[in-house]
mmCIF file of C-alpha atoms in Angstrom:
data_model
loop_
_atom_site.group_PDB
_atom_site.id
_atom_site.type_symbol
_atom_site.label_atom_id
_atom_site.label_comp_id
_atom_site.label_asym_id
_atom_site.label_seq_id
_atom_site.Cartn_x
_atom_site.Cartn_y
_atom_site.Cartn_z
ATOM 1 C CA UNK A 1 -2.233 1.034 59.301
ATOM 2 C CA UNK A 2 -2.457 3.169 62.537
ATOM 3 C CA UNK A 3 -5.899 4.296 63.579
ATOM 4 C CA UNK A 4 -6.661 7.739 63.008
ATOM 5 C CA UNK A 5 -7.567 10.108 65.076
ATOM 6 C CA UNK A 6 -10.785 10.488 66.625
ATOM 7 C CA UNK A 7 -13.471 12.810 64.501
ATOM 8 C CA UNK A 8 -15.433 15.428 66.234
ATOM 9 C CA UNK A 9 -18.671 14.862 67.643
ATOM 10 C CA UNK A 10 -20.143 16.573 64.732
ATOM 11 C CA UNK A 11 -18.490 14.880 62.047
ATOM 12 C CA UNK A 12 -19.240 11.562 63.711
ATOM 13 C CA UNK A 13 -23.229 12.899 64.333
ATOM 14 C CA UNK A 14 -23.537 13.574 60.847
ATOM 15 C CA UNK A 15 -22.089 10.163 59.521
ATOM 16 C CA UNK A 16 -23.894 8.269 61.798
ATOM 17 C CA UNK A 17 -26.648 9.907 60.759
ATOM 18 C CA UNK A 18 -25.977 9.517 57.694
ATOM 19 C CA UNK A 19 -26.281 5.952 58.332
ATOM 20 C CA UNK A 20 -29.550 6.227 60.458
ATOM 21 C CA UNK A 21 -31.438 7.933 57.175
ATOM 22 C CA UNK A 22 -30.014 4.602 54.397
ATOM 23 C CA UNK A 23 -31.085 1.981 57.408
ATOM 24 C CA UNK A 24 -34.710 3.676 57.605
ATOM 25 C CA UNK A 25 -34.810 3.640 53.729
ATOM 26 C CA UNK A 26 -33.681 -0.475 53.934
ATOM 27 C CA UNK A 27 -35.927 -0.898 56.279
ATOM 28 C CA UNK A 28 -39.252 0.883 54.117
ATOM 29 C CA UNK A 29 -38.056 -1.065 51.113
ATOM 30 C CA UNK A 30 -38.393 -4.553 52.946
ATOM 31 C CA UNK A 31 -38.961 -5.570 57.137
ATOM 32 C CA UNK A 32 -35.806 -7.274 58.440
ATOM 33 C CA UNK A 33 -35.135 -7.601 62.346
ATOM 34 C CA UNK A 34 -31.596 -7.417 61.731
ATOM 35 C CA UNK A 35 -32.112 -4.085 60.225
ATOM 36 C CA UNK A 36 -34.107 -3.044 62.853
ATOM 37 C CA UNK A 37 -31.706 -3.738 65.645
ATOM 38 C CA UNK A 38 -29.127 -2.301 63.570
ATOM 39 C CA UNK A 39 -30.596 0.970 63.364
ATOM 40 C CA UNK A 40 -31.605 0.676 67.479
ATOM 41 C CA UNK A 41 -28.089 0.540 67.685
ATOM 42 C CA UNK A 42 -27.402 3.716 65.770
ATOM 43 C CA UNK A 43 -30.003 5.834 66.779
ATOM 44 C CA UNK A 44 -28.575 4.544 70.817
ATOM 45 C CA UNK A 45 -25.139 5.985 69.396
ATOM 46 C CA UNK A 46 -26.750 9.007 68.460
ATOM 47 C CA UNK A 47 -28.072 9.249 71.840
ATOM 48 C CA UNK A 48 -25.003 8.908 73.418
ATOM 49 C CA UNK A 49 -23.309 11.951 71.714
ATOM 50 C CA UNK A 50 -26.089 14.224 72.055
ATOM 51 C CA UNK A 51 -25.596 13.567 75.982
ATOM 52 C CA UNK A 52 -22.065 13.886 75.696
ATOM 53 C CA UNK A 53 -21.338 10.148 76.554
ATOM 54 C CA UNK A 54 -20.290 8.094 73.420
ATOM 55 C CA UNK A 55 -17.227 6.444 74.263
ATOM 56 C CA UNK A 56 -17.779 5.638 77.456
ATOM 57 C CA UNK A 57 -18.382 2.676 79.452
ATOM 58 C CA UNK A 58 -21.794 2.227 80.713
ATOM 59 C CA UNK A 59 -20.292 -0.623 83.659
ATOM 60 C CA UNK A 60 -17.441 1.536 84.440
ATOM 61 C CA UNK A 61 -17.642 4.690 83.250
ATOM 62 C CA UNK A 62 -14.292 5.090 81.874
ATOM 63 C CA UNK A 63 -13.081 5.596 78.234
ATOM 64 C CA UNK A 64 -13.484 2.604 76.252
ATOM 65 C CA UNK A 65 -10.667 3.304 73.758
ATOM 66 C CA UNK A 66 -10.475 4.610 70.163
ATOM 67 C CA UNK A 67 -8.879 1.248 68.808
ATOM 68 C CA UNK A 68 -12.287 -0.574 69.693
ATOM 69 C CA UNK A 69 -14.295 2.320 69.155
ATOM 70 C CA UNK A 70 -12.507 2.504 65.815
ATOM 71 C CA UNK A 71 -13.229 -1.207 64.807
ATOM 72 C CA UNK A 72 -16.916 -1.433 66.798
ATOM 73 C CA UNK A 73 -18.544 2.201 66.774
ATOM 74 C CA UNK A 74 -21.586 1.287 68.168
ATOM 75 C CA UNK A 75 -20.112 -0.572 71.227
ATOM 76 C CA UNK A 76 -21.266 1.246 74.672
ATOM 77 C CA UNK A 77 -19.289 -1.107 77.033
ATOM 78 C CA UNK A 78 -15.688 -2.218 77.551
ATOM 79 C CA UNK A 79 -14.950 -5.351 75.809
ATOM 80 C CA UNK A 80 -14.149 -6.902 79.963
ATOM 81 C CA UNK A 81 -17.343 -5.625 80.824
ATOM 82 C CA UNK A 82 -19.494 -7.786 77.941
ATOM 83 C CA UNK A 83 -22.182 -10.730 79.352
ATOM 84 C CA UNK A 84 -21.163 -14.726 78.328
ATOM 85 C CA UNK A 85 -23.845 -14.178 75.719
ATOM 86 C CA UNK A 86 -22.860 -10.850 75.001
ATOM 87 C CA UNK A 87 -18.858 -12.363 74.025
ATOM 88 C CA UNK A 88 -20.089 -15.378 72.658
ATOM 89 C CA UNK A 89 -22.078 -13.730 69.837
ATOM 90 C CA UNK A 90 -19.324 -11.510 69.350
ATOM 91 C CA UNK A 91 -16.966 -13.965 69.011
ATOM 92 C CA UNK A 92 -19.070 -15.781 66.504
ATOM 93 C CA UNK A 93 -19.309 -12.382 64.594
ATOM 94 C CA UNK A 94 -15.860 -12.442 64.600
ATOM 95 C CA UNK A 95 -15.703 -15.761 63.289
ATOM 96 C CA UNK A 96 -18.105 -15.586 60.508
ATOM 97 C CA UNK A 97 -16.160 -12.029 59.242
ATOM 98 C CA UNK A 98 -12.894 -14.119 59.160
ATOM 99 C CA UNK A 99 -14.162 -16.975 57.142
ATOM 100 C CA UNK A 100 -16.159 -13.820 55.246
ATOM 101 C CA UNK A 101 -12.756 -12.133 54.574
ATOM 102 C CA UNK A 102 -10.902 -15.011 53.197
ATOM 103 C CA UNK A 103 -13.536 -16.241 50.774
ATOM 104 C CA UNK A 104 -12.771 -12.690 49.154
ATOM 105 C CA UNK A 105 -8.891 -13.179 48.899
ATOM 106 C CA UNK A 106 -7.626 -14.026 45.158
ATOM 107 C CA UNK A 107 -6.351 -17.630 44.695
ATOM 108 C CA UNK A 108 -2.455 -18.041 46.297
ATOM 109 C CA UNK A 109 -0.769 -18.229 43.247
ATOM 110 C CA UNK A 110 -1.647 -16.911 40.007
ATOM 111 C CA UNK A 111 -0.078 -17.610 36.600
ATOM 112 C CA UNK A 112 -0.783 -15.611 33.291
ATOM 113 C CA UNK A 113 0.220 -13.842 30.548
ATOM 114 C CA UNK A 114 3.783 -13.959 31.101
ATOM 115 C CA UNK A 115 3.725 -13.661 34.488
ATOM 116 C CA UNK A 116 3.849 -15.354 37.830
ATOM 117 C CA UNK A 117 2.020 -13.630 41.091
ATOM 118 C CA UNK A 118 2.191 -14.774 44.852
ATOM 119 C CA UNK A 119 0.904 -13.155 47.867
ATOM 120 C CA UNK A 120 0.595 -14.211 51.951
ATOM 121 C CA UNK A 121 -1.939 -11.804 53.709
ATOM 122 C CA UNK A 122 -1.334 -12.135 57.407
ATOM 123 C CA UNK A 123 -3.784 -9.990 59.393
ATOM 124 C CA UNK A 124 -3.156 -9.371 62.997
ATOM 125 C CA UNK A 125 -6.743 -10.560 64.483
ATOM 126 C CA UNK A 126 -9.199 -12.906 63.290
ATOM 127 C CA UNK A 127 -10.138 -10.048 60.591
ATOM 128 C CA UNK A 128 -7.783 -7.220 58.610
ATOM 129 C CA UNK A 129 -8.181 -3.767 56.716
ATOM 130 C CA UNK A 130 -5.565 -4.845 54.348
ATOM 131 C CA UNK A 131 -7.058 -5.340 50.798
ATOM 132 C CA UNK A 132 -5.853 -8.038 48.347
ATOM 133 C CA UNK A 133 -7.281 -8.864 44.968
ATOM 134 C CA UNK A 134 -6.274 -10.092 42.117
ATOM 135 C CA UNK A 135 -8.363 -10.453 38.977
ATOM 136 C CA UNK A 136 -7.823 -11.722 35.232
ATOM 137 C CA UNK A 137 -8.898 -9.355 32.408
ATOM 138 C CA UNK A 138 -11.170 -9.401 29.701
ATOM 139 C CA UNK A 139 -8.777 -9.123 27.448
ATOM 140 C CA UNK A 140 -4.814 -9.026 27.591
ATOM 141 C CA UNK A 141 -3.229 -9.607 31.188
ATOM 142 C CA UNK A 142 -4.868 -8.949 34.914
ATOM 143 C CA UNK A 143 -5.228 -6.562 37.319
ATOM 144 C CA UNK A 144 -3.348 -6.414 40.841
ATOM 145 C CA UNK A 145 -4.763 -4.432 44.234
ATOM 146 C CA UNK A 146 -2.489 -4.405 47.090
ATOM 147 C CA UNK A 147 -4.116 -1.814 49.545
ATOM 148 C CA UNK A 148 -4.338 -0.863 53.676
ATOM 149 C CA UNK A 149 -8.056 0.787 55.399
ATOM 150 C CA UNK A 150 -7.415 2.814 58.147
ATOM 151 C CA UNK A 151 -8.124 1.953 62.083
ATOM 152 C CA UNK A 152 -7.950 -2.075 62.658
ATOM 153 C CA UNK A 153 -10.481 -4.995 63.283
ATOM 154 C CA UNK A 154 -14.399 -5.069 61.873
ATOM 155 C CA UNK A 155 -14.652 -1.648 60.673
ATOM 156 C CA UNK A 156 -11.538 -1.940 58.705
ATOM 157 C CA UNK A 157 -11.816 -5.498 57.161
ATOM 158 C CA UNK A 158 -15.612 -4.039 56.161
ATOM 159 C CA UNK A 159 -13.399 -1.333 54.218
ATOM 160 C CA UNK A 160 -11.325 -3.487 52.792
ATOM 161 C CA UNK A 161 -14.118 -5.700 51.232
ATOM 162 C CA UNK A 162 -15.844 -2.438 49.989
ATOM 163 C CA UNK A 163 -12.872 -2.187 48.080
ATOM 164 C CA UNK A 164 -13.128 -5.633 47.047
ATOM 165 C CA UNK A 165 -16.984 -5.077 45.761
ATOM 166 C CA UNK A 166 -15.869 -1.444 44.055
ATOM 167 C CA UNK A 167 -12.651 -2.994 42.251
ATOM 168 C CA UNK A 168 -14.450 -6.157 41.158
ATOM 169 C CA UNK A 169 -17.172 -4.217 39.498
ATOM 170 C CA UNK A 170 -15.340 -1.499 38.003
ATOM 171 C CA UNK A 171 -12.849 -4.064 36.180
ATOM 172 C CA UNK A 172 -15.611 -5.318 34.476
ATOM 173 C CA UNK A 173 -16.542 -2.079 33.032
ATOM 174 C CA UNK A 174 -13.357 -1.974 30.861
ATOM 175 C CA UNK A 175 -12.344 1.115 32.490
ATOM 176 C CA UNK A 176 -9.146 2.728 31.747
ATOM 177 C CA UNK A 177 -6.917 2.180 35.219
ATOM 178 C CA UNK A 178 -7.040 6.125 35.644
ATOM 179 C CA UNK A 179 -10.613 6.442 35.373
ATOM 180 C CA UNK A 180 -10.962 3.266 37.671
ATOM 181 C CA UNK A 181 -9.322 4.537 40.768
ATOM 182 C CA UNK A 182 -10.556 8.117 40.596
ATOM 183 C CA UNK A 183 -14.513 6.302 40.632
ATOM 184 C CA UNK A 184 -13.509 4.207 43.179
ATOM 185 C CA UNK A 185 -11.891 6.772 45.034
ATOM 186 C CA UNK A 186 -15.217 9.206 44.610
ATOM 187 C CA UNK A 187 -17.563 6.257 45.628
ATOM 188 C CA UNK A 188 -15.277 5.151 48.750
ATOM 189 C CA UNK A 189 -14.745 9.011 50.200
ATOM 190 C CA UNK A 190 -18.668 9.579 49.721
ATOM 191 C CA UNK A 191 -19.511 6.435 51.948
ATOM 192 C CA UNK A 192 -16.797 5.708 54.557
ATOM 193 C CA UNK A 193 -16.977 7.766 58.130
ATOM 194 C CA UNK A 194 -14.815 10.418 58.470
ATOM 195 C CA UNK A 195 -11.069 10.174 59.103
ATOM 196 C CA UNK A 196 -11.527 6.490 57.347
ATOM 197 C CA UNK A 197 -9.302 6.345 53.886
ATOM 198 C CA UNK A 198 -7.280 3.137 52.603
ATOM 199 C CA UNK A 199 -3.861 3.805 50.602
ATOM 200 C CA UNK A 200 -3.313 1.404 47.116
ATOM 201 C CA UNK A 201 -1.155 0.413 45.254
ATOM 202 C CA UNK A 202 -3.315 -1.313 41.800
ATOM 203 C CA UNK A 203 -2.517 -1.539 38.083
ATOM 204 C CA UNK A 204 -2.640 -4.291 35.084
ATOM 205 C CA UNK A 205 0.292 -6.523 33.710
ATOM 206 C CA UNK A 206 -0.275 -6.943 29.996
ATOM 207 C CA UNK A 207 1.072 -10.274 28.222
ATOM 208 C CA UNK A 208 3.837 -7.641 26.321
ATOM 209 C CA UNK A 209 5.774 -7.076 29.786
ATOM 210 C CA UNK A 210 3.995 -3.672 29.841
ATOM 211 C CA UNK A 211 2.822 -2.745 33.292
ATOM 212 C CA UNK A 212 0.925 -0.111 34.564
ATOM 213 C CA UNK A 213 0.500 1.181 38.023
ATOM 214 C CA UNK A 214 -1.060 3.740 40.460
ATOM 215 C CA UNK A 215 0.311 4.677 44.017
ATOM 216 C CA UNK A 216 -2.489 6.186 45.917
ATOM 217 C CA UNK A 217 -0.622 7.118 49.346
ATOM 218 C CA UNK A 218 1.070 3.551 49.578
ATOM 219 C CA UNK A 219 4.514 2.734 50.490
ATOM 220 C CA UNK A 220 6.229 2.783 46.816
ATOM 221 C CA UNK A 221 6.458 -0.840 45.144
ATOM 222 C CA UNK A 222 9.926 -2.464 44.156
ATOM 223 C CA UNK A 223 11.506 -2.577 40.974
ATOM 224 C CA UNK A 224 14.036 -6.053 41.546
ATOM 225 C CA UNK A 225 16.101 -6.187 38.901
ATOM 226 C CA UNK A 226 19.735 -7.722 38.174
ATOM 227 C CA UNK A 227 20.493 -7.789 42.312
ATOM 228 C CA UNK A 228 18.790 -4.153 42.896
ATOM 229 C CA UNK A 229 15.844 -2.904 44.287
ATOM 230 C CA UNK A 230 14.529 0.321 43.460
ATOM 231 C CA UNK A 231 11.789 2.063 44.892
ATOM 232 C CA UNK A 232 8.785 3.137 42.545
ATOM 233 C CA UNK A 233 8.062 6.450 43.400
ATOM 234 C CA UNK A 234 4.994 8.149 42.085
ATOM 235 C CA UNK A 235 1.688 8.506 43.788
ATOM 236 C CA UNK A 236 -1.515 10.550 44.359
ATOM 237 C CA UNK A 237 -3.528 10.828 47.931
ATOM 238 C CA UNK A 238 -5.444 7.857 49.213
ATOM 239 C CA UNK A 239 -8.569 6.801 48.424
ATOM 240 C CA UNK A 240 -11.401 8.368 50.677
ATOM 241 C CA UNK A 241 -9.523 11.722 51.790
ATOM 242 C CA UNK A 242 -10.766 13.695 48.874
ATOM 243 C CA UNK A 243 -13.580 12.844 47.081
ATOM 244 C CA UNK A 244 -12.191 14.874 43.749
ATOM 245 C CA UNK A 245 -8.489 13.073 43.906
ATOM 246 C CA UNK A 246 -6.878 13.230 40.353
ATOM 247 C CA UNK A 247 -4.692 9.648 39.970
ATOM 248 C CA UNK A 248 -2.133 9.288 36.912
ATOM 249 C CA UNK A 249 -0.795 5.593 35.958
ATOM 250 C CA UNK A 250 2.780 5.130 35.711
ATOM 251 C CA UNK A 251 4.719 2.358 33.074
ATOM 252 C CA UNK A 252 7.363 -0.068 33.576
ATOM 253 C CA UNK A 253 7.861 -2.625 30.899
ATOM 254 C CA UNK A 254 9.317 -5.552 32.633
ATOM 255 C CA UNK A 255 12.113 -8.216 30.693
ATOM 256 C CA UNK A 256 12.175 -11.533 32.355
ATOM 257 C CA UNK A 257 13.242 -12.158 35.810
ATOM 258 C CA UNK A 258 12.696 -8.920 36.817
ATOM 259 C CA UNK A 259 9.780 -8.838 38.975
ATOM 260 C CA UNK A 260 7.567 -6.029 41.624
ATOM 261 C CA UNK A 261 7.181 -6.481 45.431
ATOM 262 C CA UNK A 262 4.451 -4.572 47.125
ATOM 263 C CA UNK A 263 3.894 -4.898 50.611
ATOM 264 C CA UNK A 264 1.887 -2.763 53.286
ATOM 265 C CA UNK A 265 2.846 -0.754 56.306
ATOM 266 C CA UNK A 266 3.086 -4.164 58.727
ATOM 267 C CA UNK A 267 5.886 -4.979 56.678
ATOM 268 C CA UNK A 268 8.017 -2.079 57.246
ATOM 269 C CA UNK A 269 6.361 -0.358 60.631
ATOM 270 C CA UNK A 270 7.227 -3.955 61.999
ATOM 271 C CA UNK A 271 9.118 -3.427 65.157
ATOM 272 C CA UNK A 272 11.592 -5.473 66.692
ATOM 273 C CA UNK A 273 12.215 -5.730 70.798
ATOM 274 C CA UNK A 274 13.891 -3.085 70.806
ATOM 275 C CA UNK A 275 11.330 -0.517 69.447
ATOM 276 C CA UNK A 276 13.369 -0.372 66.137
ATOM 277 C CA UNK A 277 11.438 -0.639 63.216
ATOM 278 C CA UNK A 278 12.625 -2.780 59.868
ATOM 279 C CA UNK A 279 11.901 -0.063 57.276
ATOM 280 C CA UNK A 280 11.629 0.134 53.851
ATOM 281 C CA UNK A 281 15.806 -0.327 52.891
ATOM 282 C CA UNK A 282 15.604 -3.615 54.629
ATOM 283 C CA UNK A 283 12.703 -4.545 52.620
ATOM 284 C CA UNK A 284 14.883 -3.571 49.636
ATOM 285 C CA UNK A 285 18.306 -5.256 50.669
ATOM 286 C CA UNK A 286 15.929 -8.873 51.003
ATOM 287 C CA UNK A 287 14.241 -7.712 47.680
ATOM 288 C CA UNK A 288 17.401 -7.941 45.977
ATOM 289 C CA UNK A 289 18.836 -10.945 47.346
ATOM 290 C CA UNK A 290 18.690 -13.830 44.383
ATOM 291 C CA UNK A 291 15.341 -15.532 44.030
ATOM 292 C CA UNK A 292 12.968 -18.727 42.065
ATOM 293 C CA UNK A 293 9.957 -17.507 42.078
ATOM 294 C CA UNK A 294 7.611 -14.453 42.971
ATOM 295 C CA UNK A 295 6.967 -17.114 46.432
ATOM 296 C CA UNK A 296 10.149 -17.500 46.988
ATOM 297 C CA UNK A 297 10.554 -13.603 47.005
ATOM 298 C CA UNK A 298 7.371 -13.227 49.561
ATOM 299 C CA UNK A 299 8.472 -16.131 51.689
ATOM 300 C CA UNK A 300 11.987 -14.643 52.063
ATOM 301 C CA UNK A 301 10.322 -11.286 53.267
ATOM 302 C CA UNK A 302 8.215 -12.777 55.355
ATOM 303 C CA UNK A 303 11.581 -14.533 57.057
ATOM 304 C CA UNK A 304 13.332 -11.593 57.469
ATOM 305 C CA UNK A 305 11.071 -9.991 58.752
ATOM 306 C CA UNK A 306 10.102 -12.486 61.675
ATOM 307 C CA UNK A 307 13.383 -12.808 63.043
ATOM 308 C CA UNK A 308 13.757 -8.974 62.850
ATOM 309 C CA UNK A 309 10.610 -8.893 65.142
ATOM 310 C CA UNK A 310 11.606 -11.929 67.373
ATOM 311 C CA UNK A 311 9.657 -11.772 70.583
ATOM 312 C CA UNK A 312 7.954 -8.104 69.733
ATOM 313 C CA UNK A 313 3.948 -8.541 69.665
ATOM 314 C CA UNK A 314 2.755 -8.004 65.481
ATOM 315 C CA UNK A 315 1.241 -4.385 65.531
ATOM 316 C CA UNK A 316 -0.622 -4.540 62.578
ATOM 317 C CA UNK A 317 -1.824 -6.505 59.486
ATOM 318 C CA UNK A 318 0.769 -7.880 57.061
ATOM 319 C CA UNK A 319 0.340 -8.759 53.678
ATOM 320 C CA UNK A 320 3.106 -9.104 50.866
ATOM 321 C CA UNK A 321 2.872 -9.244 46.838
ATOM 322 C CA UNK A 322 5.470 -10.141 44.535
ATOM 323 C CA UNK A 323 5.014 -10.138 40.564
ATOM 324 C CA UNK A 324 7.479 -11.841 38.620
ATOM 325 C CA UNK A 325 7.646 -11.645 34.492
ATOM 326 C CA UNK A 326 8.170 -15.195 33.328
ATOM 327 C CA UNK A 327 7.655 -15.106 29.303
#
C-alpha cells in the first residue's frame, strides 16, 4: 500500500506524545534501558518539531524522505549518512523483525472443514505491512485475515502484527465476525499514528459451505466459479480511519470446486516496464483459468503476474489467498 501523506506537525506532536506519556508509565511500572533509550528517542523527536527540524538530516541537512520517515519516525539522519555501527545494528533490527514477522504467518497450507486454503506472502524488504492469518475455530470451521497497513518497512510490519495480536485474541472471545472487526477497528484507530489505517478483507468458512466475509476498504475478493470470476463487492472503511466504523458481514455459500482469491494491492498496482499496471480484470481472467488446488490457483497468479512485471523493480508487498471448498 502507498504511504500516506505526511501528518501535520501537530497531529504528529500529539501522537508522539502520546507515545512519550505510555513509555514514562512502562518505565514507572518496571526500569528497562531499552525503554529508556526509547523514550530519549521520542522526546529527541519531539525536540526536533518544536524547532521546526524533524525530517531533516542532521549530516546534510536535506529532507530525509517520507518513505523512511514513514517506516523509522524517529530517524534524524539519512540512511547514507548512518556510522558502521550505526547500519550494522540496524541491519540486525531488520533481521530480527523479519524472522519476527514470519514466526507470526499461519502454516502454508491449511486443510479443514471442507475446505482447502493456500497463501504466498511476498513482502518487498526484509519486513511487510501486509497481514496474513489464518486461525481454526472453536467450534465449526476457521477464520481467514488477508489485510494491507499503510506506509512500508518497520512501522508497517509493526501494524500488521498488531493486527495479528488484536485478531488472535478477539477470535478467542467467540465474537460474532461483525462485532470482531468493529473492536478491532476501535482498538487499532485509538493506537496507530495518524494517517496510519490497514484495509481487510476477514471472515469464517463453516464446515456447511457457508462463508462469511467483511471488506473493510480492500480490493473485493473473487468468486471462481464454473470458468468465471466475479468480483465480491461489499465493504465498509478501513480499519484505523474512524474509530466508530460500522462493518456488516456478507454470505456466500460455496458448492465444491468453487473457491475465493484475495490478494492485496501488490498484486494488482504491480507495474510492468512500461508503467502499465496489471489490474484487477487480469487478476480475474487468471482466476478463472481451470485449476487443482487453492496452490495451484495462488501459484498461477503469482506467474502471471511476474512475467507481466518482467524487468520492473516490485513496488510493494505481495501476498495472495485462495480458498477452495473441497467437501
Amino acid at each position: 500500500m502507498a504511504t500516506p501523506a505526511p501528518a501535520s506537525a501537530d497531529a504528529l506532536r500529539k501522537d508522539l506524545s502520546r507515545q512519550q506519556q505510555r513509555l514514562r508509565v512502562a518505565l514507572d511500572a518496571r526500569g528497562d534501558s531499552r525503554l529508556e533509550h526509547l523514550l530519549a528517542e521520542v522526546d529527541e523527536a519531539l525536540a526536533r518539531i518544536d524547532e521546526g527540524s524533524y525530517g531533516i538530516c542532521e549530516t546534510c541537512h536535506d529532507s530525509i524522505g517520507q518513505t523512511t520517515l514513514a517506516a523509522y519516525p524517529l530517524i534524524s539522519f539519512c540512511i547514507d549518512h548512518l556510522s558502521e555501527p550505526e547500519r550494522q545494528h540496524l541491519q540486525s533490527d531488520l533481521e530480527l523483525a523479519a524472522r519476527v514477522q514470519s514466526r507470526l504467518l499461519p502454516e502454508p497450507r491449511l486443510r479443514a472443514a471442507g475446505w482447502e486454503v493456500a497463501y504466498r506472502y511476498e513482502p518487498m524488504g526484509p519486513v511487510g505491512g501486509d497481514y496474513c492469518d489464518l486461525i481454526r475455530a472453536n467450534g465449526d470451521g476457521f477464520f481467514f485475515f488477508l489485510g494491507d497497513v499503510s506506509g512500508k518497512g518497520v512501522a508497517a510490519s509493526l501494524l500488521a502484527a498488531q493486527l495479528h495480536g488484536l485478531f488472535r485474541t478477539l477470535v478467542a472471545l467467540d465474537l460474532p465476525l461483525e462485532t470482531m472487526v468493529e473492536r478491532a477497528n476501535r482498538i487499532f484507530c485509538e493506537s496507530v499514528l495518524s494517517g496510519h489505517f490497514a484495509t481487510l478483507v476477514c471472515g469464517h468458512a463453516s464446515a456447511s459451505g457457508a462463508l462469511d466475509f467483511i471488506n473493510a476498504g480492500h480490493p473485493p475478493p473473487l468468486l471462481v466459479s464454473e470458468g468465471r470470476a466475479t468480483p465480491l463487492e461489499s465493504g465498509g472503511h478501513p480499519l484505523g480511519m474512524f474509530c466508530d466504523g460500522d462493518y456488516r458481514a456478507e454470505q456466500v455459500r460455496f458448492s465444491p470446486r468453487q473457491s475465493l482469491l484475495l490478494y492485496t494491492d501488490g498484486l494488482s498496482e504491480a507495474a510492468a516496464p512500461s508503467s502499465e499496471e496489471y489490474g484487477s480484470a487480469r487478476a480475474a481472467r487468471v482466476a478463472s483459468g481451470t485449476h487443482a488446488d487453492a496452490e495451484a490457483l495462488v501459484v498461477a497468479c503469482l506467474a502471471d503476474v511476474a512475467a507481466f512485471r518482467a524487468s520492473a523493480p516490485r513496488n510493494d508487498d505481495l501476498t495472495v489467498m485462495a480458498l477452495r471448498r473441497t467437501g
